[in-house]
Tab-separated table of C-alpha atoms and ligand atoms in Angstrom:
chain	number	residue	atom	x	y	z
A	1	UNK	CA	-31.941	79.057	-28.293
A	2	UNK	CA	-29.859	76.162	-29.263
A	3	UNK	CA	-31.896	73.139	-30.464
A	4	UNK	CA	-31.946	70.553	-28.093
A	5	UNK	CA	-31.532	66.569	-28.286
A	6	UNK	CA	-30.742	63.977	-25.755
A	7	UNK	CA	-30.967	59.941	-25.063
A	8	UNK	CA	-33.029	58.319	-22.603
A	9	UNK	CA	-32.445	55.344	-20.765
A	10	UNK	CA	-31.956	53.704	-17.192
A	11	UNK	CA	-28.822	53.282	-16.920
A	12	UNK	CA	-27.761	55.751	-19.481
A	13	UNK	CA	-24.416	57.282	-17.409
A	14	UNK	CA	-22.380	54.428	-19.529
A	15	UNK	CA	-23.841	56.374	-23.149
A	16	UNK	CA	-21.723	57.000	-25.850
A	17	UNK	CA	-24.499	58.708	-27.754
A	18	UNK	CA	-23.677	62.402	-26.719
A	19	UNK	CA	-20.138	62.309	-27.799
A	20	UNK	CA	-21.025	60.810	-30.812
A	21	UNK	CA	-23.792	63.597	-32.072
A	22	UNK	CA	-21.047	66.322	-30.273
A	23	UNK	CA	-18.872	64.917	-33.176
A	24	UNK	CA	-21.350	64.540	-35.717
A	25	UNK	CA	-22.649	68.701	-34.888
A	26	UNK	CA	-19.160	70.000	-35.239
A	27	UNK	CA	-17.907	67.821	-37.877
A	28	UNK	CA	-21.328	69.293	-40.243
A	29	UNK	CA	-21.368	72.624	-38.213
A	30	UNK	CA	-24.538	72.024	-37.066
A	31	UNK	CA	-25.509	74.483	-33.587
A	32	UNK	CA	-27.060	71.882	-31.413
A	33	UNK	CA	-26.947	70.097	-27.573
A	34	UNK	CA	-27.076	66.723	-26.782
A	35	UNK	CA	-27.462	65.720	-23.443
A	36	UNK	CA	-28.710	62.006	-21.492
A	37	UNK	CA	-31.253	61.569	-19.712
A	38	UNK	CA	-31.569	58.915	-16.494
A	39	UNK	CA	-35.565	58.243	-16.801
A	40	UNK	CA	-37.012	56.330	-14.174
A	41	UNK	CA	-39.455	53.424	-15.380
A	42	UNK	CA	-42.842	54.261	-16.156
A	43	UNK	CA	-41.988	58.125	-16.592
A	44	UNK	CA	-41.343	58.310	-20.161
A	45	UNK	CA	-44.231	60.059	-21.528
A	46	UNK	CA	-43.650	62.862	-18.974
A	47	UNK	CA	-40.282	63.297	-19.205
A	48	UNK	CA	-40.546	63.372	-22.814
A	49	UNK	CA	-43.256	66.453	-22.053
A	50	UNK	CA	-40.679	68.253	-20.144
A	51	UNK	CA	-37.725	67.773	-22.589
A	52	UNK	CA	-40.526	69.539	-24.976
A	53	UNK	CA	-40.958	72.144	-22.804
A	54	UNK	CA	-37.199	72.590	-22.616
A	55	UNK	CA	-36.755	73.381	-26.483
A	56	UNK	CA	-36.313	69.778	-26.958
A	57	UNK	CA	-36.140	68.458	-30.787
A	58	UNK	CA	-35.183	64.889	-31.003
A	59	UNK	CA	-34.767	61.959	-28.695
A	60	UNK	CA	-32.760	58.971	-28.907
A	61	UNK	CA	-34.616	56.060	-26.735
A	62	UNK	CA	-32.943	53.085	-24.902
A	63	UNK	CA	-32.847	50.600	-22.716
A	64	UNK	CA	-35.730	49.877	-21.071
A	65	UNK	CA	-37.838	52.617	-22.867
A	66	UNK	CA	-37.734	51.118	-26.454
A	67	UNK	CA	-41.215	49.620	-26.618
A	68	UNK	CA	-42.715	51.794	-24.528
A	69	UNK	CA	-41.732	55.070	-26.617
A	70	UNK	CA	-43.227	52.523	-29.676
A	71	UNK	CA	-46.733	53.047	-27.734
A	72	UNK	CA	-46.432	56.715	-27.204
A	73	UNK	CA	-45.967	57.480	-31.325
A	74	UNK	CA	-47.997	59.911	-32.923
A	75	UNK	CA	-46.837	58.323	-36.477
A	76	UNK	CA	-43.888	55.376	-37.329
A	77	UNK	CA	-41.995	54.444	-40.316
A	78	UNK	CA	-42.854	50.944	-41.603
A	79	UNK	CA	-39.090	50.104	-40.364
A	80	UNK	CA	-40.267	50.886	-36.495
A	81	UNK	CA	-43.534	49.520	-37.110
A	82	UNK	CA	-42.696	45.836	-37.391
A	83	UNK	CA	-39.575	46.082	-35.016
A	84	UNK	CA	-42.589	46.792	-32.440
A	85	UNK	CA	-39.577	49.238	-30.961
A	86	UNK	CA	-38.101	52.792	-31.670
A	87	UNK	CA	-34.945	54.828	-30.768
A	88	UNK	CA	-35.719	57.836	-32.385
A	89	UNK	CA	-38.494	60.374	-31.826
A	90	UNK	CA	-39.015	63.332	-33.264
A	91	UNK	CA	-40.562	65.987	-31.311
A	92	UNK	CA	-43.170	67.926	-33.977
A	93	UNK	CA	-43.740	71.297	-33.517
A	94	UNK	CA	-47.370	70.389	-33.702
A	95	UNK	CA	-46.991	68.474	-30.087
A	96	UNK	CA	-46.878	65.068	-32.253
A	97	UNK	CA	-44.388	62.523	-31.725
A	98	UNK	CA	-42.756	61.087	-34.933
A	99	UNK	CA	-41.206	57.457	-34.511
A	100	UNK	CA	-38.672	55.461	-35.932
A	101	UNK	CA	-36.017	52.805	-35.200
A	102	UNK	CA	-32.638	53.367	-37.154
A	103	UNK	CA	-30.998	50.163	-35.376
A	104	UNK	CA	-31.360	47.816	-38.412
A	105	UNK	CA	-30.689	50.020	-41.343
A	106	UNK	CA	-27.363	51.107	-38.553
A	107	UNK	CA	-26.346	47.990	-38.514
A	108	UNK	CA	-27.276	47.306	-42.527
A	109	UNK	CA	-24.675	50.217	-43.222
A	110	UNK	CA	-21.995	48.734	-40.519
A	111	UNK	CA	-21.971	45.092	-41.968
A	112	UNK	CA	-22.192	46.758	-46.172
A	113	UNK	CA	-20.746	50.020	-46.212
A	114	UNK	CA	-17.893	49.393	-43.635
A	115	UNK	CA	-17.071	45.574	-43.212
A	116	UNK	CA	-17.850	45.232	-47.358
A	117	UNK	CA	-20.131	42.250	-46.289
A	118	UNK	CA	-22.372	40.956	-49.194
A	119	UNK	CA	-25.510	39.839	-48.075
A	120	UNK	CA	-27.480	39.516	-51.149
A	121	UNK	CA	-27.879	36.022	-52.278
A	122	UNK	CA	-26.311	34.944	-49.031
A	123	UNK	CA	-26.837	32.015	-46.295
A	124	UNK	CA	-27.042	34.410	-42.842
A	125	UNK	CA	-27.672	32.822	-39.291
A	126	UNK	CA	-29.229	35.288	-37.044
A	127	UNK	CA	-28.781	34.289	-32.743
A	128	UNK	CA	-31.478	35.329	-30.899
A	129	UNK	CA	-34.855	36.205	-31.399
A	130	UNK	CA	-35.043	39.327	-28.856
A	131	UNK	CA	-36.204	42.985	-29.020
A	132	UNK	CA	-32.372	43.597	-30.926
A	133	UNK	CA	-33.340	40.914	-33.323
A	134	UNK	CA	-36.868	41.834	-34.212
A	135	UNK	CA	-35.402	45.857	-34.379
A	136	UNK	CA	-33.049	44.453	-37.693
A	137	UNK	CA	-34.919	42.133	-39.209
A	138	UNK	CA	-36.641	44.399	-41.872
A	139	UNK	CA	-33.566	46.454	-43.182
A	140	UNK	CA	-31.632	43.176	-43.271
A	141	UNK	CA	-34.421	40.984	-45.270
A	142	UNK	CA	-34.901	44.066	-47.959
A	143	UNK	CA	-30.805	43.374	-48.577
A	144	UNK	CA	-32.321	40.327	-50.252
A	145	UNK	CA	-30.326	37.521	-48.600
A	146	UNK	CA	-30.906	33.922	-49.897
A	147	UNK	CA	-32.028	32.664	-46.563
A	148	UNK	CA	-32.147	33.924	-42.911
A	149	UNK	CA	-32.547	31.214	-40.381
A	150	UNK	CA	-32.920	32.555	-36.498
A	151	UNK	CA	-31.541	30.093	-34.124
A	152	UNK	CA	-33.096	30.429	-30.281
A	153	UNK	CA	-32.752	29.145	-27.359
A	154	UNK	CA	-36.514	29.479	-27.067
A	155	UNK	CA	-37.360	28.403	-30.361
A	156	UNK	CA	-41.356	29.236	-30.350
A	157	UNK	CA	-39.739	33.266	-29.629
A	158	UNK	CA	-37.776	32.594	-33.271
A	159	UNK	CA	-40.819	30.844	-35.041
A	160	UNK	CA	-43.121	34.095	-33.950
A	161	UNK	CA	-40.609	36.393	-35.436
A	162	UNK	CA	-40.465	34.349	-38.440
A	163	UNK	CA	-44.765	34.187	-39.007
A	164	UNK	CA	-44.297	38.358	-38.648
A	165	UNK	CA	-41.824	38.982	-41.378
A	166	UNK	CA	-42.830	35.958	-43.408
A	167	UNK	CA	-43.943	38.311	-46.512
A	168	UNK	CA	-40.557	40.257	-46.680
A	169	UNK	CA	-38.428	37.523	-47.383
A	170	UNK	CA	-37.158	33.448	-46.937
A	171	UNK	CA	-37.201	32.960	-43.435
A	172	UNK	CA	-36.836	29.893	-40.983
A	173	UNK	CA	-36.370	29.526	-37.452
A	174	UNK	CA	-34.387	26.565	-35.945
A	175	UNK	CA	-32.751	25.874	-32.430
A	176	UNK	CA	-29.470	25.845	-31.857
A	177	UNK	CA	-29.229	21.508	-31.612
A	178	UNK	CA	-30.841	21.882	-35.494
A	179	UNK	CA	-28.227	23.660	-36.865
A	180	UNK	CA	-25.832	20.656	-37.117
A	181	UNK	CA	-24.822	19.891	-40.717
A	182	UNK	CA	-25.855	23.138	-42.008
A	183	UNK	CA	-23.444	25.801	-42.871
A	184	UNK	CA	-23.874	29.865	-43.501
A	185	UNK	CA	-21.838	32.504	-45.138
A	186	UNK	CA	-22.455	35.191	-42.315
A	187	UNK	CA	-23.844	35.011	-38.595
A	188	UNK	CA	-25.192	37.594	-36.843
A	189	UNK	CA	-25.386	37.376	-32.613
A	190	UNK	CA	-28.105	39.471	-31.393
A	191	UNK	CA	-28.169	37.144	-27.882
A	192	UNK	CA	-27.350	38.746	-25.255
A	193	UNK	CA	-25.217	35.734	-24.146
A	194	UNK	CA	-22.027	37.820	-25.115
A	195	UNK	CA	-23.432	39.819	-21.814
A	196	UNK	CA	-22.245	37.557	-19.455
A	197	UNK	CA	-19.507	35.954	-22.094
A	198	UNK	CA	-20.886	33.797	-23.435
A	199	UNK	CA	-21.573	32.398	-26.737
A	200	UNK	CA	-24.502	30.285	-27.886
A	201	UNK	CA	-24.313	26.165	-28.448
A	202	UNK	CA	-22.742	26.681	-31.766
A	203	UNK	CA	-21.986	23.625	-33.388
A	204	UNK	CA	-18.494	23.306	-35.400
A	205	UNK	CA	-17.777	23.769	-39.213
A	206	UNK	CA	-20.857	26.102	-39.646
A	207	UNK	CA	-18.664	28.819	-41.298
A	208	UNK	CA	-18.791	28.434	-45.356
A	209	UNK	CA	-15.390	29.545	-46.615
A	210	UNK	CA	-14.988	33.463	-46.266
A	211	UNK	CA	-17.838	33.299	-43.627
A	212	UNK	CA	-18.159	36.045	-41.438
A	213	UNK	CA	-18.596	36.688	-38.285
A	214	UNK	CA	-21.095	40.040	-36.598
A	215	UNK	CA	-21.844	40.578	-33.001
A	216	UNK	CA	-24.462	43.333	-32.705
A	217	UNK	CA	-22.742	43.864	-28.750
A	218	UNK	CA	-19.550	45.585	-28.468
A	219	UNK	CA	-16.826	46.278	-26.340
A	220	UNK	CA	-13.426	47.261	-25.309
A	221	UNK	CA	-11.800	43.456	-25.589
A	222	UNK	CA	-12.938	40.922	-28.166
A	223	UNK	CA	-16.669	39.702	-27.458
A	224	UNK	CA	-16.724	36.280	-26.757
A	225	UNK	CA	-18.731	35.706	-29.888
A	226	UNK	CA	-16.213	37.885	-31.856
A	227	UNK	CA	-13.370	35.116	-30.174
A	228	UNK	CA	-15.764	32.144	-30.928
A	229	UNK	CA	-15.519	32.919	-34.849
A	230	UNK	CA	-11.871	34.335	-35.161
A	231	UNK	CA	-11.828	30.726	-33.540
A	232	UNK	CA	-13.886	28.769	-36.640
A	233	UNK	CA	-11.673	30.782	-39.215
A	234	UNK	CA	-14.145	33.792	-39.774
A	235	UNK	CA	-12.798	35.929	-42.341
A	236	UNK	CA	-13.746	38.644	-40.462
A	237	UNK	CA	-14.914	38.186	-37.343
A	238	UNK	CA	-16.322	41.884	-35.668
A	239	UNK	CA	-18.275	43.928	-33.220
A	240	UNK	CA	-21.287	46.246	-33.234
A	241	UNK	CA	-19.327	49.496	-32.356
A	242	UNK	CA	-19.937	50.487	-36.025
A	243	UNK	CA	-23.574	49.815	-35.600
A	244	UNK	CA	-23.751	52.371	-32.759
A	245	UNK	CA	-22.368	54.984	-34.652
A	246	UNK	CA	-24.401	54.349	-38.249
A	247	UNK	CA	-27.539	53.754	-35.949
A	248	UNK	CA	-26.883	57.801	-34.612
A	249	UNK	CA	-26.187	59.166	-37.877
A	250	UNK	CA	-29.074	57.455	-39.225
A	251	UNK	CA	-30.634	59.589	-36.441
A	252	UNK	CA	-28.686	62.607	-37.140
A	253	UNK	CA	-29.743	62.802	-40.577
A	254	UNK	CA	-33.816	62.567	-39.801
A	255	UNK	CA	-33.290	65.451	-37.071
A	256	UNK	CA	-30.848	67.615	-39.209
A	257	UNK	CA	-31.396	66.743	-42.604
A	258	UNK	CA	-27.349	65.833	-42.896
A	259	UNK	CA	-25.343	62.954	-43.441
A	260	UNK	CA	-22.639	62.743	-41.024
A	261	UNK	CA	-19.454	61.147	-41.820
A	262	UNK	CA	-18.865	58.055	-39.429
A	263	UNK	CA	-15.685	56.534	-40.357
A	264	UNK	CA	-13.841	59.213	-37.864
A	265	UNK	CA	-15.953	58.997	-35.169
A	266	UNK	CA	-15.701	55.094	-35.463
A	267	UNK	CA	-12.263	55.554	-35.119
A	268	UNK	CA	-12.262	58.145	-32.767
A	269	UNK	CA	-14.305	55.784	-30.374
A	270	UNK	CA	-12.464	52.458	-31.169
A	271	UNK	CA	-9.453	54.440	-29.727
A	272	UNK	CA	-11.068	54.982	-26.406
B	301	ATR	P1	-32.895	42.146	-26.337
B	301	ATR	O1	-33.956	43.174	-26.373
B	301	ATR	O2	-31.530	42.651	-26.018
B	301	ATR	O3	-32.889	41.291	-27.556
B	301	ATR	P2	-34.276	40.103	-24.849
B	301	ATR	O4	-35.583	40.424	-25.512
B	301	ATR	O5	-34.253	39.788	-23.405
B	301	ATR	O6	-33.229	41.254	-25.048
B	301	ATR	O7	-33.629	38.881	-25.672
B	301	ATR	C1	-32.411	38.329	-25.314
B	301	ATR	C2	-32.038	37.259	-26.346
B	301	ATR	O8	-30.802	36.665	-25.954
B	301	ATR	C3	-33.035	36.126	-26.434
B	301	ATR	O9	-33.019	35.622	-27.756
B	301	ATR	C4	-32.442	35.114	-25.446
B	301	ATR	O10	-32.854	33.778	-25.675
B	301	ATR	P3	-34.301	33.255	-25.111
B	301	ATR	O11	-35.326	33.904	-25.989
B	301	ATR	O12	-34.252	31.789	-25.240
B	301	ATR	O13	-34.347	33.733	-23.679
B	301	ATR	C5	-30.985	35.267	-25.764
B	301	ATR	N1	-30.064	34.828	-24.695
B	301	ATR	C6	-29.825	35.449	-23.508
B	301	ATR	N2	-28.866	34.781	-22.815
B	301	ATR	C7	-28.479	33.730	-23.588
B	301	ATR	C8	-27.522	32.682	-23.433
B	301	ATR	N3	-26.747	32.592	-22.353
B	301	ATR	N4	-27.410	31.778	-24.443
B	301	ATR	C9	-28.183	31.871	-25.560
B	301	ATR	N5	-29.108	32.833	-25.755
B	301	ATR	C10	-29.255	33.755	-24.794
């Protein structure tokens, strides 16, 4: 029988995921099946049984199942652990459920590997302070960046996050008035403002020169954020399609023990 993998989420009909691992399977010739899953709240654990009892291998976990597949985890990775969220189980043959969250180190590999965005040393201004915040924050601190200040609306949300991952590196939390005067040489939007288009209370002349630009959403047209810094003179000012696609071969790789290449199937979505 075919090994068996799948997302879960509510909505999930919109999911990229399957084509993406379709492409990953025949571009490594690996024999598998990826499928979504519409879940309807509070049915997770048992819907997770019956994907078991289906031949099921791996799971990728969404929106709004993230924290609660965090509770049902037989065992996490330190990455998972403090992002208090996963995306990725794997289904033991034991019956155990293996955790980890590959959103961060996806999103590590976007900004480095594929945008050429140094972070080490470097000024970065993360929005938000969010479940999609608190899920990077790890693989982006051990990239040893000078300083990471995380601006909120709600600023107490940004000064929790910021007593949590105090030991793993200089953080700082600040609203968004605060941030007048100061300038960084990279910002990251994990809001969800870009959502409903819009972009956070920004002031001007934040940008450093060759300051970039990241917005962890993405989307068919320009994110308003992605506007807002091609706007300030970003040198690069880009979306989180990348991060998608690193997050799934970060996945990829734990279930099938291969590194998929993601450049095509970057490009192969971006021409969608
Ligand atoms: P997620 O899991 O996607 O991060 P979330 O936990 O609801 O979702 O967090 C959403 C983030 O977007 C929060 O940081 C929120 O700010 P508050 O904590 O002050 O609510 C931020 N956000 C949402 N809409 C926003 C807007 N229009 N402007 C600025 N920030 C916004």
């Amino acid at each position: 029988m075919t090994d068996q993998y799948a997302v879960i989420g509510n909505p999930i009909s919109h999911s990229k995921s399957p084509r993406i691992h379709a492409a990953f399977a025949s571009q490594t010739g690996q024999k598998l099946h990826y499928d979504k899953l519409l879940v309807e709240p509070g049915c997770l654990a048992e819907a997770i049984a019956d994907f078991r009892q289906q031949g099921g291998k791996g799971l990728n976990i969404t929106v709004p199942f993230k924290n609660d597949a965090f509770e049902l985890a037989d065992s996490l990775t330190e990455r998972a652990r403090l992002a208090g969220a996963v995306n990725t189980l794997v289904l033991n043959e034991d019956g155990t459920l293996h955790a980890d969250n590959t959103d961060g180190i996806g999103m590590v590999r976007d900004l480095t590997a594929n945008h050429h965005f140094n972070l080490k040393g470097k000024r970065i201004l993360l929005l938000g302070a969010g479940g999609a915040v608190q899920g990077v924050l790890l693989p982006l601190l051990q990239q040893q960046p000078a300083e990471i200040v995380i601006a909120n609306r709600t600023v107490a949300k940004a000064e929790v996050l910021c007593e949590k991952f105090s030991a793993y590196g200089n953080l700082s939390a600040s609203s968004f008035e605060a941030l007048n005067g100061k300038t960084f040489d990279g910002i990251i939007n994990g809001t969800a403002a870009s959502l409903q288009g819009e972009v956070p209370p920004l002031p001007d002349n934040i940008l450093n020169k060759g300051a970039w630009c990241y917005d962890m959403m993405y989307s068919s047209e320009p994110t308003a954020f992605v506007r807002w810094g091609e706007q300030q003179g970003a040198s690069q000012s880009v979306d989180g399609l990348g991060m998608l696609v690193e997050q799934a071969a970060e996945s990829f790789s734990l279930w099938r023990g291969v590194q998929p290449d993601t450049n095509p199937v970057i490009k192969l979505l971006r021409a969608d």
